[in-house]
CSV table of C-alpha atoms in Angstrom, one decimal:
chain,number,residue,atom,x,y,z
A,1,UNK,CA,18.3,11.4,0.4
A,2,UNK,CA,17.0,13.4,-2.5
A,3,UNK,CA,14.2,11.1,-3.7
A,4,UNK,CA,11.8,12.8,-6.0
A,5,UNK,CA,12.7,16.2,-7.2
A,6,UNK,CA,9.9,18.8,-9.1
A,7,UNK,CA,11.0,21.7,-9.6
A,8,UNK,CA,9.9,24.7,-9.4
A,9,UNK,CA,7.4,24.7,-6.4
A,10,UNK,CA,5.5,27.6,-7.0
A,11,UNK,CA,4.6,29.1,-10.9
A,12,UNK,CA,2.0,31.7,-11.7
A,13,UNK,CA,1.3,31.6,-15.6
A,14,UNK,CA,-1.0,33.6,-17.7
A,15,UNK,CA,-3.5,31.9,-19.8
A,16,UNK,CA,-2.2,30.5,-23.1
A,17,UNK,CA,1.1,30.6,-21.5
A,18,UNK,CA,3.4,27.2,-21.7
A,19,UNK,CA,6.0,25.9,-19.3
A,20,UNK,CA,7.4,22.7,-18.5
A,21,UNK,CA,7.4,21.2,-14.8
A,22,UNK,CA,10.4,18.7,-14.3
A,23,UNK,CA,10.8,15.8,-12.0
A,24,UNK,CA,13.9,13.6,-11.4
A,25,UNK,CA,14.2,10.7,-9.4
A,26,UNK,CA,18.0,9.0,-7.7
A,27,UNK,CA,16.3,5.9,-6.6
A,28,UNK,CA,16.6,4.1,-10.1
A,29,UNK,CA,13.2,3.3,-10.7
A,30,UNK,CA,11.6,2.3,-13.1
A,31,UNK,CA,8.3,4.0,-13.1
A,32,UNK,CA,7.0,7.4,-13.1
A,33,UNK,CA,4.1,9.6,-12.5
A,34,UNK,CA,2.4,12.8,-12.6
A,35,UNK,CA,-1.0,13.5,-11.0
A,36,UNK,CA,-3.0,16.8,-10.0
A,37,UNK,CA,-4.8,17.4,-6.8
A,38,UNK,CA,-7.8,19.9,-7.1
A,39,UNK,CA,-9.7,20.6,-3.3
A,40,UNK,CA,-12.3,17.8,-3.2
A,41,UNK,CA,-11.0,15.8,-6.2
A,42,UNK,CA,-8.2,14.2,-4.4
A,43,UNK,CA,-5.0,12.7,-6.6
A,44,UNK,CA,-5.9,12.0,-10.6
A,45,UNK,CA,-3.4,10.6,-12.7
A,46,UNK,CA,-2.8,12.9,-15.4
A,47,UNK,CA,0.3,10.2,-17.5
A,48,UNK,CA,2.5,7.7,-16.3
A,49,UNK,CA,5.7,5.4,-17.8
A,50,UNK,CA,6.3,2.6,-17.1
A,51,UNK,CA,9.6,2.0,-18.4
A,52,UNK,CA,12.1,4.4,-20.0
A,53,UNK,CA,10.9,5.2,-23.6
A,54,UNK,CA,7.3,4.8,-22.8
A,55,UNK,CA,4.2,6.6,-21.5
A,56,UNK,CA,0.6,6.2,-21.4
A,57,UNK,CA,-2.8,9.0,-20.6
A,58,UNK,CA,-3.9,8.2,-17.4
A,59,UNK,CA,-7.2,9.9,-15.9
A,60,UNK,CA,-6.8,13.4,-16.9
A,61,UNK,CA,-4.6,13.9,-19.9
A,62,UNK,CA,-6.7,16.7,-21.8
A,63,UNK,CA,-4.0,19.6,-22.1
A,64,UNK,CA,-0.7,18.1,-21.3
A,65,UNK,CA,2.2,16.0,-22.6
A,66,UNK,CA,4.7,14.5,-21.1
A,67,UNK,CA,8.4,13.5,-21.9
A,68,UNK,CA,10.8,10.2,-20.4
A,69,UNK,CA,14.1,11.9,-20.8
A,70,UNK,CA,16.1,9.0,-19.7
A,71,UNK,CA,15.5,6.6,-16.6
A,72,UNK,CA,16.2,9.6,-13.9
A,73,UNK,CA,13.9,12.3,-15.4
A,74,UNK,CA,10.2,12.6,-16.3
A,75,UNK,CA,8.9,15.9,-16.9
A,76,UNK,CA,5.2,17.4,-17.6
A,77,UNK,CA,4.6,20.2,-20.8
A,78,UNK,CA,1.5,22.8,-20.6
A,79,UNK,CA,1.4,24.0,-24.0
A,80,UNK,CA,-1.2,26.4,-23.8
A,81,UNK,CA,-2.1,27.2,-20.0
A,82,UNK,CA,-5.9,27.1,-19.2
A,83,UNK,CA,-7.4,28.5,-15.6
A,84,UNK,CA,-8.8,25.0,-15.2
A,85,UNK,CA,-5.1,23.9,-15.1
A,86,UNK,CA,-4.6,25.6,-12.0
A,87,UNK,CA,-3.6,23.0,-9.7
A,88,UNK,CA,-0.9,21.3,-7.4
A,89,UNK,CA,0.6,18.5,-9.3
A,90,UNK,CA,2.6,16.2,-8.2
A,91,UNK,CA,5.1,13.5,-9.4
A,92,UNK,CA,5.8,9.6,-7.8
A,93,UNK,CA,7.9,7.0,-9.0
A,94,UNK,CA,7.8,3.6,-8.0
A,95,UNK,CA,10.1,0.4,-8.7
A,96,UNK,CA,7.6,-0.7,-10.5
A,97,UNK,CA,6.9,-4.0,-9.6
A,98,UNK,CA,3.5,-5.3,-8.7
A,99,UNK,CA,2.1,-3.4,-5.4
A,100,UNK,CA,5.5,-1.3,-5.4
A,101,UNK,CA,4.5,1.9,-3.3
A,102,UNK,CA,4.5,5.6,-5.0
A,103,UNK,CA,7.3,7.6,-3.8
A,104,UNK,CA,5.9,11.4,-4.0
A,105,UNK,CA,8.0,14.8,-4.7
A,106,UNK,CA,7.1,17.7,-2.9
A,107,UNK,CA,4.3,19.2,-5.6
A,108,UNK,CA,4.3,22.4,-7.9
A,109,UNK,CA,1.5,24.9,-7.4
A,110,UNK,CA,0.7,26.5,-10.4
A,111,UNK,CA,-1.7,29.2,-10.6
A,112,UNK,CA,-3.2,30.1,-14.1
A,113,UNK,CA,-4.9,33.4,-14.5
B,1,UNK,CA,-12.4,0.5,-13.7
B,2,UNK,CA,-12.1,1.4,-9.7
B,3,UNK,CA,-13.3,3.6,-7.7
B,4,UNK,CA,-12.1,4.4,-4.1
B,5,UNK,CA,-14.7,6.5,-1.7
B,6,UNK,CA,-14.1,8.3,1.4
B,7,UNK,CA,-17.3,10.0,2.5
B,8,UNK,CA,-16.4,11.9,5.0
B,9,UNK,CA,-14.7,15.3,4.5
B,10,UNK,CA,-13.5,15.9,7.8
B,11,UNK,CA,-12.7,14.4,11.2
B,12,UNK,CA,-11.8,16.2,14.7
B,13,UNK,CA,-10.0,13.9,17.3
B,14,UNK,CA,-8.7,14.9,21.2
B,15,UNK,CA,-4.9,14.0,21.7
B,16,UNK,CA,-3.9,10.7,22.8
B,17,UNK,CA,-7.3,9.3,22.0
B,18,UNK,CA,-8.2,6.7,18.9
B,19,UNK,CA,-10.1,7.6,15.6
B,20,UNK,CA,-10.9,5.7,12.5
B,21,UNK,CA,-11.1,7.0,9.1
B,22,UNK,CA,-13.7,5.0,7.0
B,23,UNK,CA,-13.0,4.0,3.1
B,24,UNK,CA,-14.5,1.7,1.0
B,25,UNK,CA,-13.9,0.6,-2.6
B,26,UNK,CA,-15.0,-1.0,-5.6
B,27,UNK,CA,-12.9,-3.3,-7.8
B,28,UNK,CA,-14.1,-6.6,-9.8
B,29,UNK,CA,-10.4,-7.7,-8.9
B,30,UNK,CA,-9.7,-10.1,-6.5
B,31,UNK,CA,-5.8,-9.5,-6.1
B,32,UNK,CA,-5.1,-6.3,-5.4
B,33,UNK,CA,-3.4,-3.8,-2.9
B,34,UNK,CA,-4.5,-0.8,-0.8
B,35,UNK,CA,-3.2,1.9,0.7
B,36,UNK,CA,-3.3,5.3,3.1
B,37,UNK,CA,-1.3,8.2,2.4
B,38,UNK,CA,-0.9,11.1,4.8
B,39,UNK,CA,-0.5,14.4,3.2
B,40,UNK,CA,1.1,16.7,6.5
B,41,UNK,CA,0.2,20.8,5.6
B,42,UNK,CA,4.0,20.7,4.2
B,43,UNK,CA,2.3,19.2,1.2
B,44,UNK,CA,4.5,16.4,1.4
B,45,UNK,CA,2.8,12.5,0.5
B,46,UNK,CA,4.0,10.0,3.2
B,47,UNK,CA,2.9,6.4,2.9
B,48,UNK,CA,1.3,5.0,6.3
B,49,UNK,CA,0.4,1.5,5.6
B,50,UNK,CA,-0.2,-1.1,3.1
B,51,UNK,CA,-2.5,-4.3,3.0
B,52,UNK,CA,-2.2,-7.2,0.4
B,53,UNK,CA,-5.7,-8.2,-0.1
B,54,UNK,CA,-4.8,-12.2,-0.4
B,55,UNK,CA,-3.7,-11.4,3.1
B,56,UNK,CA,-6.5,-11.8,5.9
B,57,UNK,CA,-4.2,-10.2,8.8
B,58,UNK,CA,-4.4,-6.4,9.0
B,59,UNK,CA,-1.4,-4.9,8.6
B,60,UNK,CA,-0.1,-2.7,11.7
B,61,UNK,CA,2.5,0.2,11.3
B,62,UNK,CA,2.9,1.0,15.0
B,63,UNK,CA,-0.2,3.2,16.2
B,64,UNK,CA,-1.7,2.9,12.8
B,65,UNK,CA,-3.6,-0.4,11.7
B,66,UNK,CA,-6.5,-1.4,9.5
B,67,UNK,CA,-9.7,-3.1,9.6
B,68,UNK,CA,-9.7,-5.0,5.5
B,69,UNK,CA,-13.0,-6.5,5.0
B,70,UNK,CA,-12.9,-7.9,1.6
B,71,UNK,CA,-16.0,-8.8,1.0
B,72,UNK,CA,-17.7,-5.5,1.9
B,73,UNK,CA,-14.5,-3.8,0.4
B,74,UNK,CA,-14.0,-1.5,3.7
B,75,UNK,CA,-10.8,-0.6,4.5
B,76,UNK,CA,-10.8,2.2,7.3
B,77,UNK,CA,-7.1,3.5,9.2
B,78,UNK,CA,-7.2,3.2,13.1
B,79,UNK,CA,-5.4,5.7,14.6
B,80,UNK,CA,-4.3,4.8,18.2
B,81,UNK,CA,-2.9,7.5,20.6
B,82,UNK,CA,-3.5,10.3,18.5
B,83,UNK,CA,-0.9,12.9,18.0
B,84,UNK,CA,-0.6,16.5,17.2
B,85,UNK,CA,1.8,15.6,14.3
B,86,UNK,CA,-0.8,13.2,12.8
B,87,UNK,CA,-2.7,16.1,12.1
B,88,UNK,CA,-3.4,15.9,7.9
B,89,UNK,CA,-5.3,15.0,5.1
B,90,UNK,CA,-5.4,10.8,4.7
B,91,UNK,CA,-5.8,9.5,1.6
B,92,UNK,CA,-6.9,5.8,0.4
B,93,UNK,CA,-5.6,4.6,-2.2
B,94,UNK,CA,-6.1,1.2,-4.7
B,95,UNK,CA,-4.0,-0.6,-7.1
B,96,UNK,CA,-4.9,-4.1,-9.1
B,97,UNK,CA,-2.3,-7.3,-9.3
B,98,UNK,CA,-0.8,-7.3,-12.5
B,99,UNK,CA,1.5,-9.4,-14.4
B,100,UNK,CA,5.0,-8.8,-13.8
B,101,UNK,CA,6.5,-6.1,-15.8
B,102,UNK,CA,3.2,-4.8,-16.2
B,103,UNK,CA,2.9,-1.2,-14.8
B,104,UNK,CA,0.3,-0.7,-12.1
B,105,UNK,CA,-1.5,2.4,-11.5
B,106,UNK,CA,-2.5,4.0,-7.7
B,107,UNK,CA,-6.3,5.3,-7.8
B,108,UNK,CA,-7.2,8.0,-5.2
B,109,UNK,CA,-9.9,8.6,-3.0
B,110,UNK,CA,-10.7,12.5,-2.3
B,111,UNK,CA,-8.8,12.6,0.8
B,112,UNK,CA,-10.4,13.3,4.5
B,113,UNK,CA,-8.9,16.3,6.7
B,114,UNK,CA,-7.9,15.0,10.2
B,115,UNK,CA,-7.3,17.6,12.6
B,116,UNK,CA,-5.9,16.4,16.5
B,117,UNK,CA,-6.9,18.8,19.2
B,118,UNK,CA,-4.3,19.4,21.9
């Protein structure tokens, strides 16, 4: 009953700093997601892929890339940590069919000071 | 593009009673889907409900249903029997038809706080 895994849930970097968040889904889909969620700004999608060996920017890409390791695993790069990067972000897969619903982890609060 | 809008920021509702979080969208779609997340204090994003909009009945999860008015794009959440547990922040969300294989996309509105009082 795993579902979507990010690990780790809490990270306080310093700015300029880079760390990779990691996300792995067991329910063989075929589309992932990351987004943020900033008080008052709700979800934005930061990149998405929708198949394995593809990704495209979404909302909010500025200052991140992403990787589609294989079919199970999508994970998120900061290369050079910014305070306006301080966030909790969260990643979703989805089947991937027309009106498939997202399938949330838990989120990663990172802090960047 | 689309853009999802829930004005209010906050909503206070006695136990057992009903409350209805408003949210309204715009889209030059016609086929399209919507949706309401619930986002507990664990942090955790659980889907409550979905509605087809080429479907004119509301969907109904149990105590949750929706009013969809397509033409005024409105699409608020009922909740019926209000619980402590339903105490979170709801989210609307939208997504556009596409064409099969095609990868669609969830748009956000900012969320309104909920908060049940025992």
């Amino acid at each position: 009953n795993a579902g979507v895994t990010q690990t780790p849930k809490f990270q306080v970097l310093k700015t300029g700093q880079s760390m990779t968040l990691q996300c792995a889904q067991d329910m063989n889909h075929n589309s992932m997601y990351w987004y943020r969620q900033d008080p008052g700004m709700g979800l934005r999608l930061i990149y998405y892929s929708a198949s394995e060996g593809t990704t495209d920017k979404g909302e909010v890409p500025n200052g991140y890339n992403v990787s589609r390791l294989n079919k199970r695993e999508f994970s998120l790069r900061l290369e050079s940590a910014a305070p306006s990067q301080t966030s909790v972000y969260f990643c979703a897969s989805s089947e991937g069919q027309v009106s498939s619903p997202l399938h949330f982890g838990n989120g990663t609060r990172l802090t960047v000071t | 593009a689309q853009t999802v809008t829930q004005s209010q920021p906050e909503m206070s509702v006695q136990e057992a009673e009903t409350v209805t979080l408003s949210c309204t969208y715009d889209t030059s779609e016609s086929n399209y889907y919507l949706f309401w997340y619930k986002q507990p204090p664990s942090r955790q994003m659980i889907l409550v409900i979905r509605q087809e909009a080429y479907k004119q009945q509301n969907a109904t999860e149990n105590r949750f249903s929706v009013n969809f008015q397509k033409a005024a794009k409105s699409f608020s959440l009922k909740i019926s029997d209000s619980q402590l547990g339903d105490t979170a922040m709801y989210f609307c969300a939208f997504m556009k038809h596409v064409a099969a294989g095609a990868n669609s996309k969830l748009t956000f509105g900012k969320g309104i706080t909920l908060s049940v009082r025992p």
